[in-house]
GROMACS .gro file of N, CA, C and O in nm:
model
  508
    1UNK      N    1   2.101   0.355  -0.434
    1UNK     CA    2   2.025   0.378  -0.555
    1UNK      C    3   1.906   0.283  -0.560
    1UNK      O    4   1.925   0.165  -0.528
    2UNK      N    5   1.779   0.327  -0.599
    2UNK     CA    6   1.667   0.289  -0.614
    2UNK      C    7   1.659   0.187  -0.727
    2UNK      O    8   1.714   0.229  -0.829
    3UNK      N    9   1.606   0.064  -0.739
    3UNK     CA   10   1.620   0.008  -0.866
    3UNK      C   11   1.477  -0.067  -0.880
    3UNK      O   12   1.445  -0.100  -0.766
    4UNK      N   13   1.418  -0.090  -0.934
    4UNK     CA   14   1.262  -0.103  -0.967
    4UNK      C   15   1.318  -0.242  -1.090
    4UNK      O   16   1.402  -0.217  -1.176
    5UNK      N   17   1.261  -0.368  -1.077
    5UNK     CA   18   1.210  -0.432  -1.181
    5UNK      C   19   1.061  -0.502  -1.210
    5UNK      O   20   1.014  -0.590  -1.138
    6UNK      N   21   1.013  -0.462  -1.297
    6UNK     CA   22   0.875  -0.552  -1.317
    6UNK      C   23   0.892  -0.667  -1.399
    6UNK      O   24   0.979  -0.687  -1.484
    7UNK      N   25   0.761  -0.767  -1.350
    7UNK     CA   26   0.760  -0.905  -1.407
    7UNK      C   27   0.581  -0.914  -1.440
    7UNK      O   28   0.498  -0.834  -1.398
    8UNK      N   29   0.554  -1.030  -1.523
    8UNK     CA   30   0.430  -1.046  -1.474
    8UNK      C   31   0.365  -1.042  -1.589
    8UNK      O   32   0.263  -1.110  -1.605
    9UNK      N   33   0.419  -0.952  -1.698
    9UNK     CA   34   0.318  -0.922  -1.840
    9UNK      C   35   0.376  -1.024  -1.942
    9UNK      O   36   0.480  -1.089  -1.949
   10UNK      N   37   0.261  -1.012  -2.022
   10UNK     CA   38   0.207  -1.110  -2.138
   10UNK      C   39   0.120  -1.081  -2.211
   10UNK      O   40   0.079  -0.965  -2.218
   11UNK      N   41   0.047  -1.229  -2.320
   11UNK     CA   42  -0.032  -1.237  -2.401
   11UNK      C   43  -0.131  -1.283  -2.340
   11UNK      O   44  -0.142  -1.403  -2.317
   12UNK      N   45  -0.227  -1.187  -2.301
   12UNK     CA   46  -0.397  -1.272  -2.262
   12UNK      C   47  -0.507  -1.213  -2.325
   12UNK      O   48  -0.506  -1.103  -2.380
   13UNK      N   49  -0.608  -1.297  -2.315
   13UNK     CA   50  -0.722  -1.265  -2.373
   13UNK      C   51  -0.822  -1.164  -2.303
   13UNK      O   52  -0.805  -1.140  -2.184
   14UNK      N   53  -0.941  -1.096  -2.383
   14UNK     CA   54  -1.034  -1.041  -2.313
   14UNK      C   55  -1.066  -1.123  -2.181
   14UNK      O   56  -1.058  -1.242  -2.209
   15UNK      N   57  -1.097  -1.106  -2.059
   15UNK     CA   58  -1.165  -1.110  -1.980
   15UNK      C   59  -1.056  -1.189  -1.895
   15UNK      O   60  -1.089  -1.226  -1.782
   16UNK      N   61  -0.925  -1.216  -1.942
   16UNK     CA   62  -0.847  -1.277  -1.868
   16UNK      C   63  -0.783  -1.194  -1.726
   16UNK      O   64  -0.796  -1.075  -1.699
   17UNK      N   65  -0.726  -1.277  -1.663
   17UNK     CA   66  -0.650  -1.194  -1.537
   17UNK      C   67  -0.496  -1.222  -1.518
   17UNK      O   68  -0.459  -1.335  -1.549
   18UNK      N   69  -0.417  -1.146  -1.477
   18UNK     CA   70  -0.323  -1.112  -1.459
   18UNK      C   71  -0.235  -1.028  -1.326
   18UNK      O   72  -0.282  -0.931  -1.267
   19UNK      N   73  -0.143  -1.071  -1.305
   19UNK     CA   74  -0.100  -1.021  -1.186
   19UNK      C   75   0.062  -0.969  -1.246
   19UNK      O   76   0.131  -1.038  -1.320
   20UNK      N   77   0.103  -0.828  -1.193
   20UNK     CA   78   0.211  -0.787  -1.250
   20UNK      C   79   0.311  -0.750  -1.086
   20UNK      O   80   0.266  -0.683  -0.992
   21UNK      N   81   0.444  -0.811  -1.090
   21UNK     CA   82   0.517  -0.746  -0.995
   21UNK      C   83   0.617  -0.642  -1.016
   21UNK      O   84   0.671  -0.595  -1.116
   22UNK      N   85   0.625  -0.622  -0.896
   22UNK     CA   86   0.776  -0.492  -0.912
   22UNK      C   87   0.865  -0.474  -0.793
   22UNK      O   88   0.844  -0.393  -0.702
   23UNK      N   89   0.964  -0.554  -0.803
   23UNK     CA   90   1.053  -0.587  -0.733
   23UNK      C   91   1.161  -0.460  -0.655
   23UNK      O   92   1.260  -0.439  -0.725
   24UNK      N   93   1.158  -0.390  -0.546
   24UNK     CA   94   1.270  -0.253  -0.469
   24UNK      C   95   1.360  -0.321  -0.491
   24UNK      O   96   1.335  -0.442  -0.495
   25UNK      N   97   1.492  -0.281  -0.511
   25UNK     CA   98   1.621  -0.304  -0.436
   25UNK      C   99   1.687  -0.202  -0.456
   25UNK      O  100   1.699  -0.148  -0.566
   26UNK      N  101   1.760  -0.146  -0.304
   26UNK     CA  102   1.840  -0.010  -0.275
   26UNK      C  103   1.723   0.056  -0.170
   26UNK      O  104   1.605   0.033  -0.141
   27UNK      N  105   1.811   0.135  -0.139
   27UNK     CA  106   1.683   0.223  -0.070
   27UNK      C  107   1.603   0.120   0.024
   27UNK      O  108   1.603  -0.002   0.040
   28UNK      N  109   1.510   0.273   0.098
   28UNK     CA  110   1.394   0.177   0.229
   28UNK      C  111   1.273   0.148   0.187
   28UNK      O  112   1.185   0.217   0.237
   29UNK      N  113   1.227   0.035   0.078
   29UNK     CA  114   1.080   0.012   0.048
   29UNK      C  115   1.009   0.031   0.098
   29UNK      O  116   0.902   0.061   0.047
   30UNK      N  117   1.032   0.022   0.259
   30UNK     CA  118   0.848   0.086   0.344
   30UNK      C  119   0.799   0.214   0.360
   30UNK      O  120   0.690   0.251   0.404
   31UNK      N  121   0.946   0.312   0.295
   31UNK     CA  122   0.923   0.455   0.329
   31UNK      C  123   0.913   0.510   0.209
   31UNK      O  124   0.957   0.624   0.193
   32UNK      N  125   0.835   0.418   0.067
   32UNK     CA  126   0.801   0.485  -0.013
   32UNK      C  127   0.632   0.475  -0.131
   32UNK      O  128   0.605   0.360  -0.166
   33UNK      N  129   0.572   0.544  -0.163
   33UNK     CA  130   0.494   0.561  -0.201
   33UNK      C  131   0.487   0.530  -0.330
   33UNK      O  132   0.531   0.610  -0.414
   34UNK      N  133   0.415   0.373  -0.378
   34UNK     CA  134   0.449   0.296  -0.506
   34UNK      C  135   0.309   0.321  -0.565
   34UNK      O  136   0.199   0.347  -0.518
   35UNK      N  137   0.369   0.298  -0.712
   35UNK     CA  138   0.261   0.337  -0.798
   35UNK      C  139   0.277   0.250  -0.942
   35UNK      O  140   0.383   0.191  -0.965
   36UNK      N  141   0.170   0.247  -1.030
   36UNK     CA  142   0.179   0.170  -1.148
   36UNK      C  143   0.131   0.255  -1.237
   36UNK      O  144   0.025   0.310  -1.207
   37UNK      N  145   0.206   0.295  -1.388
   37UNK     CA  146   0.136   0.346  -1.512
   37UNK      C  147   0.144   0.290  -1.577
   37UNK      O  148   0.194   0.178  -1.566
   38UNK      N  149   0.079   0.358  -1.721
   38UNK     CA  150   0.101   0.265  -1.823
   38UNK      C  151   0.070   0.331  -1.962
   38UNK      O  152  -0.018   0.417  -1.972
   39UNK      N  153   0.147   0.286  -2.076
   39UNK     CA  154   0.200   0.404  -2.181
   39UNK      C  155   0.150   0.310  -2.314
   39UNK      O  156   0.194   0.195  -2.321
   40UNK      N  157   0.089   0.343  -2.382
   40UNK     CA  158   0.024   0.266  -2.512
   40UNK      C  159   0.102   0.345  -2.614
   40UNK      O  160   0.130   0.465  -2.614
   41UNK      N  161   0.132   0.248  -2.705
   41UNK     CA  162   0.179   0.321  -2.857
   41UNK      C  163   0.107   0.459  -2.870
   41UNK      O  164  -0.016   0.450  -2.869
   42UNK      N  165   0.154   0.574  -2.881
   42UNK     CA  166   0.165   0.664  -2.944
   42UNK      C  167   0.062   0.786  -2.816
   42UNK      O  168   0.024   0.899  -2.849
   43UNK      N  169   0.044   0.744  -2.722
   43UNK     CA  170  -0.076   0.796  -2.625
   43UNK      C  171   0.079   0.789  -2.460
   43UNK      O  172   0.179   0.723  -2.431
   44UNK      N  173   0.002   0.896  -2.410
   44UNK     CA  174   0.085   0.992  -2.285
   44UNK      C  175   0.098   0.849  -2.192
   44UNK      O  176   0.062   0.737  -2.228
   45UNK      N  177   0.152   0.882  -2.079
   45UNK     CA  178   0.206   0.759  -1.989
   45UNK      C  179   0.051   0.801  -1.899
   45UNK      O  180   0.005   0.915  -1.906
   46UNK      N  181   0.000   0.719  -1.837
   46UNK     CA  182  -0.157   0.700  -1.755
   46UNK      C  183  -0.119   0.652  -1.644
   46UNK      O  184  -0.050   0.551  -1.627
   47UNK      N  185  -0.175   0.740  -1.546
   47UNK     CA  186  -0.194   0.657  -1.415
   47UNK      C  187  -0.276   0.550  -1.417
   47UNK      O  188  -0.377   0.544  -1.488
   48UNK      N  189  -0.226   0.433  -1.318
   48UNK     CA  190  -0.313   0.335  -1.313
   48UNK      C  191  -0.323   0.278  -1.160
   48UNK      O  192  -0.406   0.194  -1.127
   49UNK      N  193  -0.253   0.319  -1.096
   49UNK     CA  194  -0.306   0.285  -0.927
   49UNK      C  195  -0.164   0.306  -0.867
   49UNK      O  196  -0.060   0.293  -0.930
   50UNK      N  197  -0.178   0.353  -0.688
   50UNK     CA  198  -0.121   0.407  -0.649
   50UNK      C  199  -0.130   0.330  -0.479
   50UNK      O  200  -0.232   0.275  -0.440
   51UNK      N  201  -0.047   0.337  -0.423
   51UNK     CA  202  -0.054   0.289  -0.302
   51UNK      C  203   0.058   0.328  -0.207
   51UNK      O  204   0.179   0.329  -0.229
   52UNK      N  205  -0.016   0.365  -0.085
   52UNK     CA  206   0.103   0.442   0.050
   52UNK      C  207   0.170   0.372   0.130
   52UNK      O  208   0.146   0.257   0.164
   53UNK      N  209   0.286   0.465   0.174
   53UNK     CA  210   0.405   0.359   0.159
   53UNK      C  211   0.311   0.219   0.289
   53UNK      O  212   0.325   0.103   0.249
   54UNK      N  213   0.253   0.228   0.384
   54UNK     CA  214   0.169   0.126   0.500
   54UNK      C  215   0.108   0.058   0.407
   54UNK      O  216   0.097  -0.062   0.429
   55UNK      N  217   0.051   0.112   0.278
   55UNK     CA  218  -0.053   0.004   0.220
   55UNK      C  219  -0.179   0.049   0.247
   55UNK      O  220  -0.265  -0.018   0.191
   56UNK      N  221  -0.217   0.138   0.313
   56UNK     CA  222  -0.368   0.181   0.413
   56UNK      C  223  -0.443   0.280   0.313
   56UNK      O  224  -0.564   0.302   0.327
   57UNK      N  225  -0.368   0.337   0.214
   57UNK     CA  226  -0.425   0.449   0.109
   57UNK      C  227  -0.373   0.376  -0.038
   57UNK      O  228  -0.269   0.326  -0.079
   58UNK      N  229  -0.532   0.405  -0.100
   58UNK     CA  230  -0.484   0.349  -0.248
   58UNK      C  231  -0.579   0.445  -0.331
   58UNK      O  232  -0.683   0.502  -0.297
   59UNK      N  233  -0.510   0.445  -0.447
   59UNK     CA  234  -0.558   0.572  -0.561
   59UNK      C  235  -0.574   0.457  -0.696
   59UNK      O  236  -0.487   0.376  -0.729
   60UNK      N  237  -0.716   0.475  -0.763
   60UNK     CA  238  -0.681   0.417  -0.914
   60UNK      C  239  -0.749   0.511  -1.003
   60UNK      O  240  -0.839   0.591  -0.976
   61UNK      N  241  -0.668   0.478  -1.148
   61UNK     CA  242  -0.774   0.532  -1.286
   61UNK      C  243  -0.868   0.488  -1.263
   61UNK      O  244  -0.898   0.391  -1.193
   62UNK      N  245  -0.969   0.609  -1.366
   62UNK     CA  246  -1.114   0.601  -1.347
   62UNK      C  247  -1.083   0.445  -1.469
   62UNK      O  248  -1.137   0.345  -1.424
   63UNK      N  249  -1.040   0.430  -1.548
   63UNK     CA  250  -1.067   0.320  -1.650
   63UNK      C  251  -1.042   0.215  -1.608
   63UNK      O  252  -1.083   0.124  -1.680
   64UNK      N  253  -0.967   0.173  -1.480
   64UNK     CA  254  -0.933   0.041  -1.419
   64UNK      C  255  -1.019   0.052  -1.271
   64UNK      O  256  -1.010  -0.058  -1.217
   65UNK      N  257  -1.069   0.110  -1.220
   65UNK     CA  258  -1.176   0.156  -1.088
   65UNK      C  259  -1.245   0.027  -1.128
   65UNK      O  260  -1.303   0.008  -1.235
   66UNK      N  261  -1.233  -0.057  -1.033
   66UNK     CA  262  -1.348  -0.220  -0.968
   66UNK      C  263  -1.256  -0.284  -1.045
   66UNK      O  264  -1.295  -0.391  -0.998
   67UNK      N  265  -1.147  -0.327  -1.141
   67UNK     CA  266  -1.093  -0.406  -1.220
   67UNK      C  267  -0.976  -0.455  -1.156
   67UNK      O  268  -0.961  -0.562  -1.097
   68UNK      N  269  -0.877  -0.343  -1.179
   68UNK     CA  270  -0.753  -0.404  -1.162
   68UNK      C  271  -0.720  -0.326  -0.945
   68UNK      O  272  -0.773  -0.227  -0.896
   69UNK      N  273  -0.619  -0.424  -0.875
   69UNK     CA  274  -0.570  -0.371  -0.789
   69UNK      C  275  -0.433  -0.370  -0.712
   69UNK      O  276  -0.352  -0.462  -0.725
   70UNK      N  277  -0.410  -0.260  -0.633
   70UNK     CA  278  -0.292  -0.260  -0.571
   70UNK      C  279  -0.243  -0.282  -0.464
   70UNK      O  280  -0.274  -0.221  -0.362
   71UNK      N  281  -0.148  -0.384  -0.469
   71UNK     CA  282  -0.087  -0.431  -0.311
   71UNK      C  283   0.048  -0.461  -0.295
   71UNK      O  284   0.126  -0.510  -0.376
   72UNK      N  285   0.072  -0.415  -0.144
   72UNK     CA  286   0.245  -0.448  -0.153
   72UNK      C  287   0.273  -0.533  -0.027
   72UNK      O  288   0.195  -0.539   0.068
   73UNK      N  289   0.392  -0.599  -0.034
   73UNK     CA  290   0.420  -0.699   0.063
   73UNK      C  291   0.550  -0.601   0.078
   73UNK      O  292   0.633  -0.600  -0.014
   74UNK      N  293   0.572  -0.499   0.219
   74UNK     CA  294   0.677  -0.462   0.225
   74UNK      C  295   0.794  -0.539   0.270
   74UNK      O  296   0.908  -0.498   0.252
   75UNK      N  297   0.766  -0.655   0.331
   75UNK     CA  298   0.858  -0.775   0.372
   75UNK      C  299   0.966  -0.810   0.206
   75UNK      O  300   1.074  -0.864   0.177
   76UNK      N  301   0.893  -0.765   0.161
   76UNK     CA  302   0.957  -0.875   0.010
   76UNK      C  303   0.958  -0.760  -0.063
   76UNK      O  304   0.946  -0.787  -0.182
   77UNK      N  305   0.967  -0.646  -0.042
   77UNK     CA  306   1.016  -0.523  -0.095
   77UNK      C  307   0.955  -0.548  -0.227
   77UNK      O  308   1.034  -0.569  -0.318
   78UNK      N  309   0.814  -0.549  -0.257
   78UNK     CA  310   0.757  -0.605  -0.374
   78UNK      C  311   0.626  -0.528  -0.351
   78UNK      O  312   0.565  -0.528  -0.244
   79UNK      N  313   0.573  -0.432  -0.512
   79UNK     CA  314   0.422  -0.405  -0.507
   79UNK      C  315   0.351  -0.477  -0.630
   79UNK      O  316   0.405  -0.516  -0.734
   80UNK      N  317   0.240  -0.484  -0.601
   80UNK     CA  318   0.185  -0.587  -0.713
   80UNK      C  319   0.059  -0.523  -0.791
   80UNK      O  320  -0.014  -0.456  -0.718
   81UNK      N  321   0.030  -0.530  -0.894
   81UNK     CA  322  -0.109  -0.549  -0.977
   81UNK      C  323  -0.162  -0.605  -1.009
   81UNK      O  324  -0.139  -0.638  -1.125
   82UNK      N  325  -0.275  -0.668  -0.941
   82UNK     CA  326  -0.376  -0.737  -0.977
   82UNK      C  327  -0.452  -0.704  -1.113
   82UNK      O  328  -0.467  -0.585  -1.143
   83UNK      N  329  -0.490  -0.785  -1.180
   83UNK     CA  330  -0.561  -0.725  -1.323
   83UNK      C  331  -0.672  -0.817  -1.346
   83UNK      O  332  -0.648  -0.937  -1.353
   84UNK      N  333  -0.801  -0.771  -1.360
   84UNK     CA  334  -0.918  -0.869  -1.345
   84UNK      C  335  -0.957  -0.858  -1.518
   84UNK      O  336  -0.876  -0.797  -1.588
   85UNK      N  337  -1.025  -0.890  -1.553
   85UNK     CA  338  -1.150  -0.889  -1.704
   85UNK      C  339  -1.092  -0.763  -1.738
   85UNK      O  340  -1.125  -0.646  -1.722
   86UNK      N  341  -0.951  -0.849  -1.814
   86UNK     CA  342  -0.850  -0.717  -1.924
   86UNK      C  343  -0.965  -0.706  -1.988
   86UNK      O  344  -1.074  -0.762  -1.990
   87UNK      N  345  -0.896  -0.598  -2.052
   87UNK     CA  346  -1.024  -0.530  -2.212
   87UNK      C  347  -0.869  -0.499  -2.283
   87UNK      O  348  -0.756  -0.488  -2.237
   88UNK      N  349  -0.939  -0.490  -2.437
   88UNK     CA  350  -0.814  -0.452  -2.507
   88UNK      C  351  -0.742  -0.321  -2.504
   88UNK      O  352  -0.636  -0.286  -2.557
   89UNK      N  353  -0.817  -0.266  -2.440
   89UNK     CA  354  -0.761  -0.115  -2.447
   89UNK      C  355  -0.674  -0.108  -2.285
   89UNK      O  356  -0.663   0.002  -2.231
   90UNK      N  357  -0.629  -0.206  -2.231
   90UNK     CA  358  -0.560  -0.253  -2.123
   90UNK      C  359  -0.391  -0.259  -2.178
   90UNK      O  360  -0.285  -0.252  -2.116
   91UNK      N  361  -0.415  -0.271  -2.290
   91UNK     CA  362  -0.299  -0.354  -2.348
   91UNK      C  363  -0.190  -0.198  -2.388
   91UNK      O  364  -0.212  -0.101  -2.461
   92UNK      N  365  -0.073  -0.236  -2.304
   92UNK     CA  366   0.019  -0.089  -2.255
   92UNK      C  367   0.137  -0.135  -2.228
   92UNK      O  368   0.126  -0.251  -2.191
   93UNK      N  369   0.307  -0.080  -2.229
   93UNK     CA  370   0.386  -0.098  -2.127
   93UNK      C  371   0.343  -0.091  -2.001
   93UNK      O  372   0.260   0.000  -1.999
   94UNK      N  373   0.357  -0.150  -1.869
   94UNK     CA  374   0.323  -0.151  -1.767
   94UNK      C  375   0.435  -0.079  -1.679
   94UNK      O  376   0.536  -0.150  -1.681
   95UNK      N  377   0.457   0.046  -1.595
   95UNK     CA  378   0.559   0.088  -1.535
   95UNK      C  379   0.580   0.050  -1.391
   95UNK      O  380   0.491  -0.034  -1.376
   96UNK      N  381   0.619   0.056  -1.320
   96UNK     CA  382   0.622   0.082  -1.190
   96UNK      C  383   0.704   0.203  -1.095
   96UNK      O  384   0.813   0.229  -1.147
   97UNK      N  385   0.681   0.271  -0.987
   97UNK     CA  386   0.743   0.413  -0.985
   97UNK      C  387   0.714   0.399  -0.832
   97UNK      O  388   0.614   0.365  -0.768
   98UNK      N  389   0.837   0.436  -0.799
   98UNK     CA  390   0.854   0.493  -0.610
   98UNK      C  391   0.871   0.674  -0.621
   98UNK      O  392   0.926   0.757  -0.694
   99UNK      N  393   0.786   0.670  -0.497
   99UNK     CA  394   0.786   0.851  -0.457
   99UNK      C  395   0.859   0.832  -0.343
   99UNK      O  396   0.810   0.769  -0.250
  100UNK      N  397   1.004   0.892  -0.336
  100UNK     CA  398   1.072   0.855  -0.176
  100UNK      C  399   1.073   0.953  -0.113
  100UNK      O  400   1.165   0.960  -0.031
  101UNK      N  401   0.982   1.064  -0.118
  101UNK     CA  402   0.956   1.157  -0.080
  101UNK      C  403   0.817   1.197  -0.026
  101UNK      O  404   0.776   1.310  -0.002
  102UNK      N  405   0.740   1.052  -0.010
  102UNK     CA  406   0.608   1.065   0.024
  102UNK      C  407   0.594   1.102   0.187
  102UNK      O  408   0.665   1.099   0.287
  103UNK      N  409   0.456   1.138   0.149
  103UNK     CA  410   0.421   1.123   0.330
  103UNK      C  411   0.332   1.039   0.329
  103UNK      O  412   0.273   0.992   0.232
  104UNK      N  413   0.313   1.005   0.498
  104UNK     CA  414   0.224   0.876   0.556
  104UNK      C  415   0.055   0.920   0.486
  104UNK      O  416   0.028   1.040   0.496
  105UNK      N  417  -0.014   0.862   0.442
  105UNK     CA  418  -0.135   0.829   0.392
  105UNK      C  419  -0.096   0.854   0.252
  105UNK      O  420  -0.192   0.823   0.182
  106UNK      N  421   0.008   0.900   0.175
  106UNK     CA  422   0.005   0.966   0.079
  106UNK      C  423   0.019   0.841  -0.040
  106UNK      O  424   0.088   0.739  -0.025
  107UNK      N  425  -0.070   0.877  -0.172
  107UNK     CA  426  -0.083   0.797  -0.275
  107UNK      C  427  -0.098   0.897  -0.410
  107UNK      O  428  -0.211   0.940  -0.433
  108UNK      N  429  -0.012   0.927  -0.483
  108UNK     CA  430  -0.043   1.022  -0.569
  108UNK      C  431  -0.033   0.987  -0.695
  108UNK      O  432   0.053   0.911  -0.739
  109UNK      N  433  -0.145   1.054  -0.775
  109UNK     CA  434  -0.158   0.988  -0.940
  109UNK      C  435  -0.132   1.086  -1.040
  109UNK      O  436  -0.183   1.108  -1.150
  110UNK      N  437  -0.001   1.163  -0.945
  110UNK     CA  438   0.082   1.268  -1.041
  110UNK      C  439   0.208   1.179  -1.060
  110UNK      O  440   0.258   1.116  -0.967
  111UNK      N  441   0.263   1.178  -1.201
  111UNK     CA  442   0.339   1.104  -1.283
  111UNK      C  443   0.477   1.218  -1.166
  111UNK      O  444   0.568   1.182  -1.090
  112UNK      N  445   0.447   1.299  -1.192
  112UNK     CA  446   0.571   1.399  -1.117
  112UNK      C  447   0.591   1.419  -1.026
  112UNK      O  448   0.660   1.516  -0.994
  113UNK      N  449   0.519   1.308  -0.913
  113UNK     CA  450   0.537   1.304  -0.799
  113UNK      C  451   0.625   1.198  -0.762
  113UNK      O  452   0.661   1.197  -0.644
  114UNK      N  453   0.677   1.090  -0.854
  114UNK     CA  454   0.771   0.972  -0.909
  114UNK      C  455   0.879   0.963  -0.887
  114UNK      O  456   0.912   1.020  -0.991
  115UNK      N  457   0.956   0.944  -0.849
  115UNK     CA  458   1.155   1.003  -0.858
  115UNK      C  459   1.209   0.852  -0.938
  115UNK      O  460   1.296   0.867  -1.023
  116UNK      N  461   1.158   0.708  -0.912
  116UNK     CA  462   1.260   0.593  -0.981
  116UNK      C  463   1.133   0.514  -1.066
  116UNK      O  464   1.015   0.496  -1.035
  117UNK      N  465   1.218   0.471  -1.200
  117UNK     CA  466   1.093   0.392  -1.257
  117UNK      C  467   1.157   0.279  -1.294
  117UNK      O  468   1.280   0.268  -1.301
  118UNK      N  469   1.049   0.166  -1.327
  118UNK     CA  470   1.122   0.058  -1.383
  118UNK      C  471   1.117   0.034  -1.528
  118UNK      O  472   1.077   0.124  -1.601
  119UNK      N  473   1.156  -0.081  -1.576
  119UNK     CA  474   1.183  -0.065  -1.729
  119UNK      C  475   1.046  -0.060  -1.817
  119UNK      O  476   1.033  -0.006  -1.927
  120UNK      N  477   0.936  -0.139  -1.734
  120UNK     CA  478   0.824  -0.181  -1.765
  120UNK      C  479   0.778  -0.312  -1.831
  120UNK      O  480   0.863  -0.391  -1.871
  121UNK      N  481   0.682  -0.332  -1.840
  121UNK     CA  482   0.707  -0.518  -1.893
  121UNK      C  483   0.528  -0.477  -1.949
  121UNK      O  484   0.432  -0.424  -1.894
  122UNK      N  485   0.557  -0.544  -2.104
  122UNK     CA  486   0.426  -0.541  -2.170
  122UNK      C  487   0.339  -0.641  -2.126
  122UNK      O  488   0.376  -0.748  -2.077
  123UNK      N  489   0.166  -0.589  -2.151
  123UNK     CA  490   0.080  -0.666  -2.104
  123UNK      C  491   0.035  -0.639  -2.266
  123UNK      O  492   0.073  -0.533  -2.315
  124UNK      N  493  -0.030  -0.715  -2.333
  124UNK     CA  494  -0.109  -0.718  -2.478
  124UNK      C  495  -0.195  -0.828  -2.450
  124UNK      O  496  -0.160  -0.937  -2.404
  125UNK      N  497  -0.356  -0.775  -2.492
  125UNK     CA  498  -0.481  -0.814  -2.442
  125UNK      C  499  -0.567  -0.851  -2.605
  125UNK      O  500  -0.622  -0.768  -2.677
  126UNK      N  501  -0.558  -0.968  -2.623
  126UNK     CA  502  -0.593  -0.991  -2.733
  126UNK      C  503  -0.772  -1.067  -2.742
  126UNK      O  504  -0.815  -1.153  -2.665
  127UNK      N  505  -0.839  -1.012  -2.842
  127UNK     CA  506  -0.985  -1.069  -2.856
  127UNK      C  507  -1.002  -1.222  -2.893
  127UNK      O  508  -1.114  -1.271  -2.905
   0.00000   0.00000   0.00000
């Protein structure tokens, strides 16, 4: 069984940075296709970057594109988000999601392309 935990979120300010993890255990972390969303009070769950299972293909929202980024250390069964000059409208549960059904180059920023998620860990971006 697939088990996903994230770490990493908090209270920061505009223009602050942040780094969010998300820890595999179960299953083969290199043979899967990790991804990050993120779900604001009362608004749909959002893609926010995507990365193949090598690391060699990466997908982001147009609203985090040059800001925030994605990387995984498959050694440490761990993918990460970088988060540069939050804005408040940043401020979301943060998810994390394996596709164990990906293929090689594959990075997808379909929520339903997902099979395990984690609990999520809030980021709140204050002025």
């Amino acid at each position: 069984q697939v088990q996903l935990v994230e770490s990493g979120g908090g209270w920061v300010q505009t223009g602050d940075s942040l780094r969010l993890s998300c820890v595999c255990s179960g299953g083969i972390f290199g043979a899967y296709a990790m991804a990050w969303f993120r779900q604001a009070p009362g608004k749909e769950r959002e893609f926010v970057g995507a990365i193949s299972r090598a690391g060699t293909v990466r997908s982001y929202g147009d609203s985090v594109q040059n800001r925030f980024r994605i990387t995984r250390d498959n050694d440490k069964r761990t993918v990460y988000l970088q988060m540069n000059n939050l804005k408040l409208e940043d401020t979301a549960t943060y998810y994390c999601a394996a596709d164990v059904n990906t293929v090689a180059g594959a990075a997808s920023r379909r929520r339903e392309a997902y099979d395990f998620w984690g609990q999520g860990t809030q980021v709140t971006v204050s002025s």
